[in-house]
């Protein structure tokens, strides 16, 4: 057998217990133990200067969805503290005008060249695109002040460095705060937090290097300033795996495959396109996501009548095995590094040939009509769709649990990010729009894996759903530890749903 | 950007000119030049002892479809020459009974342990499965006589050795003869060759190491003994790339994606399942494959009426771009080594979990009914299906040409193997049966890439087929050099079609 290269991503275990000199921490019960968590909220903002001791200037490099959200949240949360937030952009960046429109300007030295901003900052948050980070991290590292803190929002750079034999520069704290939601959600819920204290997107944090003992409180301060309702600990390695796998599976790729395959299934059974859309895409992004968000995974099945439960059970039983196979395959390829190599190869091809869009598929043409009917027409949970979706989500949960991820990471990356951040966006703007407009690494991943879910479900799961339900599999679902983990996480969730504005100007508006 | 590992597979160029001390060679005109080819046939069998000078015993290791075919063809062709052919199997192999049933027995020393057979043979043909070869090649190498010839039938082992820093042992000739068809076809057409001289499956050959100057004639002799109608030269490297890419694209993966997506398309347009099957799968494996086999690619369009040509042109124009994108992606992943890593990862997972079958999808349930109707019902070329299929085939041809493959390899791996070997089998036994029963490397590849073609065609190509045809693209097709290359290859083809027996005992019969 060939030796597999770059083997650091095989198992993931981290202590999820930690202490803070600044913030009051809580203990959350999770299956098999406890995790230390920080409950967020604006009442903690007065503690930020203490958490950011030694930081006078924060440089946020990049103005993609995360940079745009985090720079504004950090600035707003730190207003009046004397800690300045500046945005650094590549020379000639087309994002400069938008950054200026949001109050970051050259005149007050809060907007500038990325290397200059990096050189002037005590905490440098690297939110440029993955491929740019891979190409330019060494220039950025070379520009840093001695002891400046390197901040990340996901583990991609670690994966890249390990695959190429590189490392972070010595003497710098390296921390990550990783919001479990899109940049737009990070900003939108933060704004809603002005009305409902604690509204926001949960974040994980990781300490990769801590030469002077400040790292945990710096990371917690950053997370509080972003508006995270709760913050839990992971490692960069574990974050990288769950983030890249999750977006290829239930967060994006699998959702696309699910709704495409179900739309076709309902159309072939005789439904008109609007009805088929309501039973597939609208069902997932609407009532199913809402039910899970408010009452957990088991509540989707519990709300059905006996006939509906039988349909759910058969769909769940037929879907879980191929879904689990696919999540395991994705996990292996991400852990092995092949997925990252595929992204790099794709980026090279895209230099010559643009990525084609998938929003032209027939089902999306009825999305606007369905959304327009919402006011006078309630869509209820479709049992078959619910069984397929819940089985796929549970498959990801089980794969993450088997690979040793912390429970907070499992429920945030498999459930909460889906139902509280991404699916509400898809509900407002449709799934294909999301797939065509998310980060390039995510877009490429969704294109690679969405079709695998679609084909496996059409060719393996749906034909098998004519058989009886697998009682053992359903008992495992009914007694699954994830229900307790979700309930514990729900106690930390403020009573607010994200309010997403529909895209203006049609499907092509940016997200 | 990450450094890409294992970079040997970036471009492929080889001299296709060579000389023989034994066989009469011909020159074939191909676009941009000529290639030296050997026209096969039973009249050349008397030359085999000269070609095999120094070989008294040939050991064929493995009894998969290729081993089972090649061992029998070699034995039959060499009957009366004194050169013995023995089969070597792993201890406890379940194939021993079938090998005995075909006349290879321990009693006459033509069946034995693989390492013993390897040690006793002057030419050792390695036809065990890819994963077994990766695991055990060093034991086999260690068992060889000094100077024994190492024979391969595809380039997998070279790719494996390069990826792991290994090499073939010094002092041994290393040659490959690679039939461009399934093992079953190699045997079936060889048998038909008793009636029509020259019937068989074309083969490429490669000389990787030639310490004593015998390699070319040994390879040509092996190819003649297999019954190859024509034999052309390539390199192991070029063969590996075109073989692995081809089976993921037009030979297997793309065909599956095409027929699944077209079946759904016709069903959604109102056709009953039998009609939809006839317009999709039956069309490709039947009239389209037959037309290409007999008259070339352009003949498919030429035979249509003006209305049909318009449909063909729109389907071709809409399909070619996403098909080309996918073939380029497959090529990159195979050349980079990521595809091979994925296969190894999949094999590891399959230790714990069997590969699920895809033959349960709805479309296959009507295949038997369609096949039963053939006697009284002629299916004619469906223009839309034809445009999709021909565009995908042309996309592969263009990608191979751009990457510098020899034209004989291009037309054999993209067209002739499809229409003269694989599609006739699929016509007899259906496409899903092929995908579920071919080699594991091919099965895994078809599962990875078939869904990508399906989704890209459903979501990108078919919606775009409502637009006008791309005249420039169709002019490129009409004036394509492949038509001349196919015509040149056709001159070497005996006038015989493969006769495939329908599977006995239903879909699960082995192929």
PDB file of C-alpha atoms in Angstrom, chain B residues 29-289:
ATOM      1  CA  UNK B  29      -0.758   8.048 -40.693  1.00  0.00           C
ATOM      2  CA  UNK B  30      -1.939  10.032 -37.691  1.00  0.00           C
ATOM      3  CA  UNK B  31      -2.548  13.759 -37.241  1.00  0.00           C
ATOM      4  CA  UNK B  32       0.791  15.512 -37.387  1.00  0.00           C
ATOM      5  CA  UNK B  33       2.882  12.481 -38.339  1.00  0.00           C
ATOM      6  CA  UNK B  34       3.049   8.718 -38.330  1.00  0.00           C
ATOM      7  CA  UNK B  35       3.153   5.884 -35.831  1.00  0.00           C
ATOM      8  CA  UNK B  36       4.706   2.463 -36.272  1.00  0.00           C
ATOM      9  CA  UNK B  37       2.161  -0.285 -35.703  1.00  0.00           C
ATOM     10  CA  UNK B  38       2.072  -4.056 -35.867  1.00  0.00           C
ATOM     11  CA  UNK B  39      -0.960  -5.599 -37.549  1.00  0.00           C
ATOM     12  CA  UNK B  40      -1.736  -8.850 -35.702  1.00  0.00           C
ATOM     13  CA  UNK B  41      -3.258 -12.158 -36.719  1.00  0.00           C
ATOM     14  CA  UNK B  42      -2.795 -15.885 -36.413  1.00  0.00           C
ATOM     15  CA  UNK B  43      -0.550 -15.997 -39.448  1.00  0.00           C
ATOM     16  CA  UNK B  44       2.115 -14.465 -37.180  1.00  0.00           C
ATOM     17  CA  UNK B  45       1.994 -17.268 -34.598  1.00  0.00           C
ATOM     18  CA  UNK B  46       4.865 -19.157 -36.302  1.00  0.00           C
ATOM     19  CA  UNK B  47       7.068 -16.151 -35.470  1.00  0.00           C
ATOM     20  CA  UNK B  48       6.354 -16.383 -31.750  1.00  0.00           C
ATOM     21  CA  UNK B  49       9.220 -18.752 -30.830  1.00  0.00           C
ATOM     22  CA  UNK B  50      11.639 -16.272 -32.384  1.00  0.00           C
ATOM     23  CA  UNK B  51      10.057 -13.340 -30.543  1.00  0.00           C
ATOM     24  CA  UNK B  52      10.130 -15.303 -27.287  1.00  0.00           C
ATOM     25  CA  UNK B  53      13.764 -16.451 -27.718  1.00  0.00           C
ATOM     26  CA  UNK B  54      15.097 -17.387 -24.278  1.00  0.00           C
ATOM     27  CA  UNK B  55      11.631 -17.821 -22.772  1.00  0.00           C
ATOM     28  CA  UNK B  56      10.753 -21.392 -21.893  1.00  0.00           C
ATOM     29  CA  UNK B  57       8.152 -20.680 -19.277  1.00  0.00           C
ATOM     30  CA  UNK B  58       5.680 -17.815 -18.854  1.00  0.00           C
ATOM     31  CA  UNK B  59       4.124 -17.310 -15.420  1.00  0.00           C
ATOM     32  CA  UNK B  60       0.847 -15.406 -15.281  1.00  0.00           C
ATOM     33  CA  UNK B  61       0.205 -14.244 -11.711  1.00  0.00           C
ATOM     34  CA  UNK B  62      -3.453 -13.645 -10.920  1.00  0.00           C
ATOM     35  CA  UNK B  63      -6.764 -14.999 -12.213  1.00  0.00           C
ATOM     36  CA  UNK B  64      -8.874 -11.868 -12.457  1.00  0.00           C
ATOM     37  CA  UNK B  65     -10.525 -11.022 -15.785  1.00  0.00           C
ATOM     38  CA  UNK B  66      -7.151 -10.151 -17.431  1.00  0.00           C
ATOM     39  CA  UNK B  67      -5.243 -13.096 -15.961  1.00  0.00           C
ATOM     40  CA  UNK B  68      -7.990 -15.506 -16.906  1.00  0.00           C
ATOM     41  CA  UNK B  69      -8.011 -14.239 -20.498  1.00  0.00           C
ATOM     42  CA  UNK B  70      -4.301 -13.714 -21.041  1.00  0.00           C
ATOM     43  CA  UNK B  71      -3.183 -17.047 -19.570  1.00  0.00           C
ATOM     44  CA  UNK B  72      -5.549 -18.903 -21.895  1.00  0.00           C
ATOM     45  CA  UNK B  73      -4.717 -16.851 -24.998  1.00  0.00           C
ATOM     46  CA  UNK B  74      -0.980 -17.196 -24.409  1.00  0.00           C
ATOM     47  CA  UNK B  75      -1.249 -20.946 -23.845  1.00  0.00           C
ATOM     48  CA  UNK B  76      -3.378 -21.478 -26.926  1.00  0.00           C
ATOM     49  CA  UNK B  77      -1.187 -19.295 -29.160  1.00  0.00           C
ATOM     50  CA  UNK B  78       2.000 -20.992 -27.950  1.00  0.00           C
ATOM     51  CA  UNK B  79       0.651 -24.557 -28.207  1.00  0.00           C
ATOM     52  CA  UNK B  80       3.234 -26.802 -29.796  1.00  0.00           C
ATOM     53  CA  UNK B  81       6.132 -24.391 -29.329  1.00  0.00           C
ATOM     54  CA  UNK B  82       7.416 -25.935 -26.112  1.00  0.00           C
ATOM     55  CA  UNK B  83       6.871 -22.655 -24.266  1.00  0.00           C
ATOM     56  CA  UNK B  84       4.758 -23.455 -21.200  1.00  0.00           C
ATOM     57  CA  UNK B  85       2.259 -21.080 -19.590  1.00  0.00           C
ATOM     58  CA  UNK B  86       1.627 -21.482 -15.856  1.00  0.00           C
ATOM     59  CA  UNK B  87      -0.768 -19.658 -13.550  1.00  0.00           C
ATOM     60  CA  UNK B  88       0.380 -18.505 -10.117  1.00  0.00           C
ATOM     61  CA  UNK B  89      -2.120 -17.830  -7.348  1.00  0.00           C
ATOM     62  CA  UNK B  90      -1.941 -16.710  -3.761  1.00  0.00           C
ATOM     63  CA  UNK B  91      -2.145 -19.535  -1.186  1.00  0.00           C
ATOM     64  CA  UNK B  92      -5.820 -20.301  -0.601  1.00  0.00           C
ATOM     65  CA  UNK B  93      -6.984 -18.364  -3.653  1.00  0.00           C
ATOM     66  CA  UNK B  94     -10.628 -18.968  -4.438  1.00  0.00           C
ATOM     67  CA  UNK B  95      -9.747 -18.812  -8.145  1.00  0.00           C
ATOM     68  CA  UNK B  96      -7.872 -22.130  -8.161  1.00  0.00           C
ATOM     69  CA  UNK B  97     -10.936 -24.215  -9.025  1.00  0.00           C
ATOM     70  CA  UNK B  98     -11.765 -22.040 -12.033  1.00  0.00           C
ATOM     71  CA  UNK B  99      -8.163 -22.133 -13.222  1.00  0.00           C
ATOM     72  CA  UNK B 100      -8.218 -25.936 -12.977  1.00  0.00           C
ATOM     73  CA  UNK B 101     -11.514 -26.002 -14.871  1.00  0.00           C
ATOM     74  CA  UNK B 102      -9.699 -24.167 -17.653  1.00  0.00           C
ATOM     75  CA  UNK B 103      -6.882 -26.683 -17.788  1.00  0.00           C
ATOM     76  CA  UNK B 104      -4.236 -25.182 -15.507  1.00  0.00           C
ATOM     77  CA  UNK B 105      -3.428 -27.851 -12.940  1.00  0.00           C
ATOM     78  CA  UNK B 106      -0.892 -28.695 -10.282  1.00  0.00           C
ATOM     79  CA  UNK B 107      -0.479 -32.132 -11.886  1.00  0.00           C
ATOM     80  CA  UNK B 108       1.211 -30.824 -15.010  1.00  0.00           C
ATOM     81  CA  UNK B 109       2.891 -27.977 -13.149  1.00  0.00           C
ATOM     82  CA  UNK B 110       0.853 -25.216 -14.838  1.00  0.00           C
ATOM     83  CA  UNK B 111      -0.785 -24.071 -11.591  1.00  0.00           C
ATOM     84  CA  UNK B 112       1.002 -23.204  -8.375  1.00  0.00           C
ATOM     85  CA  UNK B 113       1.859 -20.771  -5.655  1.00  0.00           C
ATOM     86  CA  UNK B 114       2.502 -17.333  -7.094  1.00  0.00           C
ATOM     87  CA  UNK B 115       6.003 -16.967  -5.682  1.00  0.00           C
ATOM     88  CA  UNK B 116       6.981 -20.432  -6.890  1.00  0.00           C
ATOM     89  CA  UNK B 117       5.624 -19.723 -10.358  1.00  0.00           C
ATOM     90  CA  UNK B 118       7.412 -16.361 -10.344  1.00  0.00           C
ATOM     91  CA  UNK B 119      10.672 -18.064  -9.407  1.00  0.00           C
ATOM     92  CA  UNK B 120      10.355 -20.678 -12.163  1.00  0.00           C
ATOM     93  CA  UNK B 121       9.377 -18.369 -15.044  1.00  0.00           C
ATOM     94  CA  UNK B 122      11.398 -16.496 -17.649  1.00  0.00           C
ATOM     95  CA  UNK B 123       8.585 -14.014 -18.221  1.00  0.00           C
ATOM     96  CA  UNK B 124       6.406 -13.119 -15.229  1.00  0.00           C
ATOM     97  CA  UNK B 125       3.183 -11.343 -16.117  1.00  0.00           C
ATOM     98  CA  UNK B 126       1.800  -9.455 -13.102  1.00  0.00           C
ATOM     99  CA  UNK B 127      -1.990  -9.472 -13.364  1.00  0.00           C
ATOM    100  CA  UNK B 128      -2.957  -9.512  -9.691  1.00  0.00           C
ATOM    101  CA  UNK B 129      -5.177  -6.714  -8.393  1.00  0.00           C
ATOM    102  CA  UNK B 130      -3.674  -3.240  -7.999  1.00  0.00           C
ATOM    103  CA  UNK B 131      -3.863  -3.239  -4.223  1.00  0.00           C
ATOM    104  CA  UNK B 132      -2.296  -6.704  -3.982  1.00  0.00           C
ATOM    105  CA  UNK B 133       0.433  -5.609  -6.362  1.00  0.00           C
ATOM    106  CA  UNK B 134       1.130  -2.565  -4.218  1.00  0.00           C
ATOM    107  CA  UNK B 135       1.365  -4.763  -1.125  1.00  0.00           C
ATOM    108  CA  UNK B 136       3.349  -7.692  -2.533  1.00  0.00           C
ATOM    109  CA  UNK B 137       5.525  -6.549  -5.435  1.00  0.00           C
ATOM    110  CA  UNK B 138       8.694  -6.667  -3.358  1.00  0.00           C
ATOM    111  CA  UNK B 139       8.198 -10.347  -2.469  1.00  0.00           C
ATOM    112  CA  UNK B 140       7.593 -11.115  -6.116  1.00  0.00           C
ATOM    113  CA  UNK B 141      10.642  -9.139  -7.250  1.00  0.00           C
ATOM    114  CA  UNK B 142      12.749 -10.999  -4.695  1.00  0.00           C
ATOM    115  CA  UNK B 143      11.611 -14.367  -6.065  1.00  0.00           C
ATOM    116  CA  UNK B 144      12.563 -13.691  -9.709  1.00  0.00           C
ATOM    117  CA  UNK B 145      15.320 -15.541 -11.567  1.00  0.00           C
ATOM    118  CA  UNK B 146      18.234 -13.344 -12.649  1.00  0.00           C
ATOM    119  CA  UNK B 147      17.235 -11.566 -15.836  1.00  0.00           C
ATOM    120  CA  UNK B 148      13.631 -12.739 -15.802  1.00  0.00           C
ATOM    121  CA  UNK B 149      11.311 -10.428 -17.717  1.00  0.00           C
ATOM    122  CA  UNK B 150       8.755  -8.431 -15.711  1.00  0.00           C
ATOM    123  CA  UNK B 151       5.500  -8.019 -17.631  1.00  0.00           C
ATOM    124  CA  UNK B 152       2.695  -5.607 -16.789  1.00  0.00           C
ATOM    125  CA  UNK B 153      -0.650  -4.859 -18.373  1.00  0.00           C
ATOM    126  CA  UNK B 154      -0.991  -1.356 -17.100  1.00  0.00           C
ATOM    127  CA  UNK B 155       1.084   1.353 -15.522  1.00  0.00           C
ATOM    128  CA  UNK B 156      -0.314   1.236 -11.984  1.00  0.00           C
ATOM    129  CA  UNK B 157       2.810  -0.294 -10.461  1.00  0.00           C
ATOM    130  CA  UNK B 158       5.011   2.411 -11.946  1.00  0.00           C
ATOM    131  CA  UNK B 159       2.778   5.068 -10.406  1.00  0.00           C
ATOM    132  CA  UNK B 160       2.895   3.276  -7.081  1.00  0.00           C
ATOM    133  CA  UNK B 161       6.673   2.881  -7.131  1.00  0.00           C
ATOM    134  CA  UNK B 162       7.248   6.513  -8.046  1.00  0.00           C
ATOM    135  CA  UNK B 163       4.890   7.745  -5.343  1.00  0.00           C
ATOM    136  CA  UNK B 164       6.817   5.741  -2.770  1.00  0.00           C
ATOM    137  CA  UNK B 165      10.358   6.250  -3.992  1.00  0.00           C
ATOM    138  CA  UNK B 166      10.735   2.661  -5.201  1.00  0.00           C
ATOM    139  CA  UNK B 167      11.833   1.227  -8.525  1.00  0.00           C
ATOM    140  CA  UNK B 168      11.857  -1.957 -10.550  1.00  0.00           C
ATOM    141  CA  UNK B 169      14.811  -4.245  -9.750  1.00  0.00           C
ATOM    142  CA  UNK B 170      17.884  -3.684 -11.922  1.00  0.00           C
ATOM    143  CA  UNK B 171      18.912  -6.201 -14.561  1.00  0.00           C
ATOM    144  CA  UNK B 172      15.385  -7.277 -15.479  1.00  0.00           C
ATOM    145  CA  UNK B 173      13.655  -6.267 -18.683  1.00  0.00           C
ATOM    146  CA  UNK B 174      10.404  -4.465 -17.791  1.00  0.00           C
ATOM    147  CA  UNK B 175       7.756  -4.441 -20.502  1.00  0.00           C
ATOM    148  CA  UNK B 176       4.046  -3.828 -20.681  1.00  0.00           C
ATOM    149  CA  UNK B 177       1.365  -5.034 -23.065  1.00  0.00           C
ATOM    150  CA  UNK B 178      -1.924  -3.341 -22.312  1.00  0.00           C
ATOM    151  CA  UNK B 179      -5.057  -4.621 -24.029  1.00  0.00           C
ATOM    152  CA  UNK B 180      -7.503  -1.772 -24.630  1.00  0.00           C
ATOM    153  CA  UNK B 181     -10.482  -3.782 -23.472  1.00  0.00           C
ATOM    154  CA  UNK B 182     -11.813  -5.874 -20.595  1.00  0.00           C
ATOM    155  CA  UNK B 183     -10.355  -9.304 -19.945  1.00  0.00           C
ATOM    156  CA  UNK B 184     -13.565 -10.958 -21.102  1.00  0.00           C
ATOM    157  CA  UNK B 185     -13.300  -9.168 -24.454  1.00  0.00           C
ATOM    158  CA  UNK B 186      -9.655 -10.186 -24.799  1.00  0.00           C
ATOM    159  CA  UNK B 187     -10.686 -13.832 -24.569  1.00  0.00           C
ATOM    160  CA  UNK B 188     -13.977 -13.632 -26.449  1.00  0.00           C
ATOM    161  CA  UNK B 189     -12.554 -11.858 -29.499  1.00  0.00           C
ATOM    162  CA  UNK B 190      -9.510 -14.144 -29.480  1.00  0.00           C
ATOM    163  CA  UNK B 191     -11.871 -17.086 -29.799  1.00  0.00           C
ATOM    164  CA  UNK B 192     -13.682 -15.295 -32.621  1.00  0.00           C
ATOM    165  CA  UNK B 193     -10.247 -14.883 -34.218  1.00  0.00           C
ATOM    166  CA  UNK B 194     -10.307 -18.591 -35.028  1.00  0.00           C
ATOM    167  CA  UNK B 195     -13.012 -17.737 -37.586  1.00  0.00           C
ATOM    168  CA  UNK B 196     -11.951 -14.241 -38.617  1.00  0.00           C
ATOM    169  CA  UNK B 197      -8.194 -13.845 -38.614  1.00  0.00           C
ATOM    170  CA  UNK B 198      -7.136 -10.765 -36.653  1.00  0.00           C
ATOM    171  CA  UNK B 199     -10.164 -10.479 -34.399  1.00  0.00           C
ATOM    172  CA  UNK B 200      -9.054  -9.302 -30.974  1.00  0.00           C
ATOM    173  CA  UNK B 201      -8.501  -6.319 -28.728  1.00  0.00           C
ATOM    174  CA  UNK B 202      -5.908  -3.695 -29.700  1.00  0.00           C
ATOM    175  CA  UNK B 203      -2.996  -3.320 -27.309  1.00  0.00           C
ATOM    176  CA  UNK B 204      -0.400  -0.736 -26.514  1.00  0.00           C
ATOM    177  CA  UNK B 205       3.064  -1.798 -25.500  1.00  0.00           C
ATOM    178  CA  UNK B 206       5.765  -0.058 -23.520  1.00  0.00           C
ATOM    179  CA  UNK B 207       9.396  -0.798 -22.842  1.00  0.00           C
ATOM    180  CA  UNK B 208      10.443   0.474 -19.453  1.00  0.00           C
ATOM    181  CA  UNK B 209      13.786  -1.356 -19.127  1.00  0.00           C
ATOM    182  CA  UNK B 210      15.656  -3.196 -21.872  1.00  0.00           C
ATOM    183  CA  UNK B 211      18.999  -4.429 -20.536  1.00  0.00           C
ATOM    184  CA  UNK B 212      19.563  -7.002 -23.282  1.00  0.00           C
ATOM    185  CA  UNK B 213      17.793  -5.596 -26.354  1.00  0.00           C
ATOM    186  CA  UNK B 214      15.005  -8.211 -26.382  1.00  0.00           C
ATOM    187  CA  UNK B 215      12.252  -6.036 -24.988  1.00  0.00           C
ATOM    188  CA  UNK B 216      10.464  -4.767 -28.120  1.00  0.00           C
ATOM    189  CA  UNK B 217      10.128  -8.175 -29.746  1.00  0.00           C
ATOM    190  CA  UNK B 218       9.097  -9.820 -26.481  1.00  0.00           C
ATOM    191  CA  UNK B 219       6.351  -7.248 -26.073  1.00  0.00           C
ATOM    192  CA  UNK B 220       5.240  -7.591 -29.698  1.00  0.00           C
ATOM    193  CA  UNK B 221       5.200 -11.380 -29.368  1.00  0.00           C
ATOM    194  CA  UNK B 222       3.105 -11.204 -26.219  1.00  0.00           C
ATOM    195  CA  UNK B 223       0.672  -8.848 -27.960  1.00  0.00           C
ATOM    196  CA  UNK B 224       0.391 -11.062 -31.050  1.00  0.00           C
ATOM    197  CA  UNK B 225      -0.175 -14.080 -28.804  1.00  0.00           C
ATOM    198  CA  UNK B 226      -3.031 -12.253 -27.075  1.00  0.00           C
ATOM    199  CA  UNK B 227      -4.625 -11.716 -30.484  1.00  0.00           C
ATOM    200  CA  UNK B 228      -4.229  -7.942 -30.788  1.00  0.00           C
ATOM    201  CA  UNK B 229      -5.338  -6.741 -34.241  1.00  0.00           C
ATOM    202  CA  UNK B 230      -2.940  -3.852 -33.890  1.00  0.00           C
ATOM    203  CA  UNK B 231      -0.252  -2.953 -31.446  1.00  0.00           C
ATOM    204  CA  UNK B 232       1.118   0.545 -30.915  1.00  0.00           C
ATOM    205  CA  UNK B 233       3.823   1.978 -28.728  1.00  0.00           C
ATOM    206  CA  UNK B 234       3.452   4.137 -25.644  1.00  0.00           C
ATOM    207  CA  UNK B 235       5.195   4.533 -22.286  1.00  0.00           C
ATOM    208  CA  UNK B 236       4.144   3.058 -18.957  1.00  0.00           C
ATOM    209  CA  UNK B 237       3.611   6.597 -17.732  1.00  0.00           C
ATOM    210  CA  UNK B 238       1.395   7.616 -20.630  1.00  0.00           C
ATOM    211  CA  UNK B 239      -0.494   4.329 -20.413  1.00  0.00           C
ATOM    212  CA  UNK B 240      -1.127   4.778 -16.700  1.00  0.00           C
ATOM    213  CA  UNK B 241      -2.558   8.239 -17.181  1.00  0.00           C
ATOM    214  CA  UNK B 242      -4.784   7.443 -20.139  1.00  0.00           C
ATOM    215  CA  UNK B 243      -5.991   4.172 -18.635  1.00  0.00           C
ATOM    216  CA  UNK B 244      -6.986   5.545 -15.235  1.00  0.00           C
ATOM    217  CA  UNK B 245      -8.448   8.754 -16.654  1.00  0.00           C
ATOM    218  CA  UNK B 246     -10.317   6.928 -19.421  1.00  0.00           C
ATOM    219  CA  UNK B 247     -12.106   4.528 -17.098  1.00  0.00           C
ATOM    220  CA  UNK B 248     -13.170   7.435 -14.901  1.00  0.00           C
ATOM    221  CA  UNK B 249     -14.404   9.350 -17.947  1.00  0.00           C
ATOM    222  CA  UNK B 250     -15.901   8.049 -21.200  1.00  0.00           C
ATOM    223  CA  UNK B 251     -15.181   4.359 -20.677  1.00  0.00           C
ATOM    224  CA  UNK B 252     -17.173   3.954 -17.471  1.00  0.00           C
ATOM    225  CA  UNK B 253     -17.736   6.866 -15.071  1.00  0.00           C
ATOM    226  CA  UNK B 254     -19.002   9.355 -17.610  1.00  0.00           C
ATOM    227  CA  UNK B 255     -21.194   6.766 -19.345  1.00  0.00           C
ATOM    228  CA  UNK B 256     -22.902   6.043 -16.061  1.00  0.00           C
ATOM    229  CA  UNK B 257     -23.432   9.731 -15.347  1.00  0.00           C
ATOM    230  CA  UNK B 258     -24.707  10.325 -18.886  1.00  0.00           C
ATOM    231  CA  UNK B 259     -27.304   7.568 -18.870  1.00  0.00           C
ATOM    232  CA  UNK B 260     -28.542   8.314 -15.345  1.00  0.00           C
ATOM    233  CA  UNK B 261     -28.974  12.011 -16.117  1.00  0.00           C
ATOM    234  CA  UNK B 262     -30.610  11.384 -19.498  1.00  0.00           C
ATOM    235  CA  UNK B 263     -32.998   8.773 -18.119  1.00  0.00           C
ATOM    236  CA  UNK B 264     -34.195  11.288 -15.540  1.00  0.00           C
ATOM    237  CA  UNK B 265     -34.432  13.997 -18.183  1.00  0.00           C
ATOM    238  CA  UNK B 266     -36.642  11.878 -20.435  1.00  0.00           C
ATOM    239  CA  UNK B 267     -38.751  10.692 -17.501  1.00  0.00           C
ATOM    240  CA  UNK B 268     -39.334  14.289 -16.394  1.00  0.00           C
ATOM    241  CA  UNK B 269     -40.338  15.151 -19.959  1.00  0.00           C
ATOM    242  CA  UNK B 270     -43.114  12.565 -19.695  1.00  0.00           C
ATOM    243  CA  UNK B 271     -41.637   9.395 -21.157  1.00  0.00           C
ATOM    244  CA  UNK B 272     -42.508   6.090 -19.527  1.00  0.00           C
ATOM    245  CA  UNK B 273     -39.540   4.214 -18.021  1.00  0.00           C
ATOM    246  CA  UNK B 274     -39.073   1.834 -20.957  1.00  0.00           C
ATOM    247  CA  UNK B 275     -39.030   4.658 -23.485  1.00  0.00           C
ATOM    248  CA  UNK B 276     -36.738   6.740 -21.305  1.00  0.00           C
ATOM    249  CA  UNK B 277     -34.370   3.774 -21.011  1.00  0.00           C
ATOM    250  CA  UNK B 278     -34.398   3.272 -24.773  1.00  0.00           C
ATOM    251  CA  UNK B 279     -33.635   6.941 -25.371  1.00  0.00           C
ATOM    252  CA  UNK B 280     -30.777   6.966 -22.851  1.00  0.00           C
ATOM    253  CA  UNK B 281     -28.894   3.775 -21.975  1.00  0.00           C
ATOM    254  CA  UNK B 282     -30.102   1.612 -24.872  1.00  0.00           C
ATOM    255  CA  UNK B 283     -29.310   4.430 -27.280  1.00  0.00           C
ATOM    256  CA  UNK B 284     -25.732   4.837 -26.121  1.00  0.00           C
ATOM    257  CA  UNK B 285     -24.869   1.149 -25.848  1.00  0.00           C
ATOM    258  CA  UNK B 286     -26.765   0.253 -29.014  1.00  0.00           C
ATOM    259  CA  UNK B 287     -27.119   2.452 -32.104  1.00  0.00           C
ATOM    260  CA  UNK B 288     -24.706   5.215 -31.069  1.00  0.00           C
ATOM    261  CA  UNK B 289     -21.898   2.794 -30.170  1.00  0.00           C
TER     262      UNK B 289
END
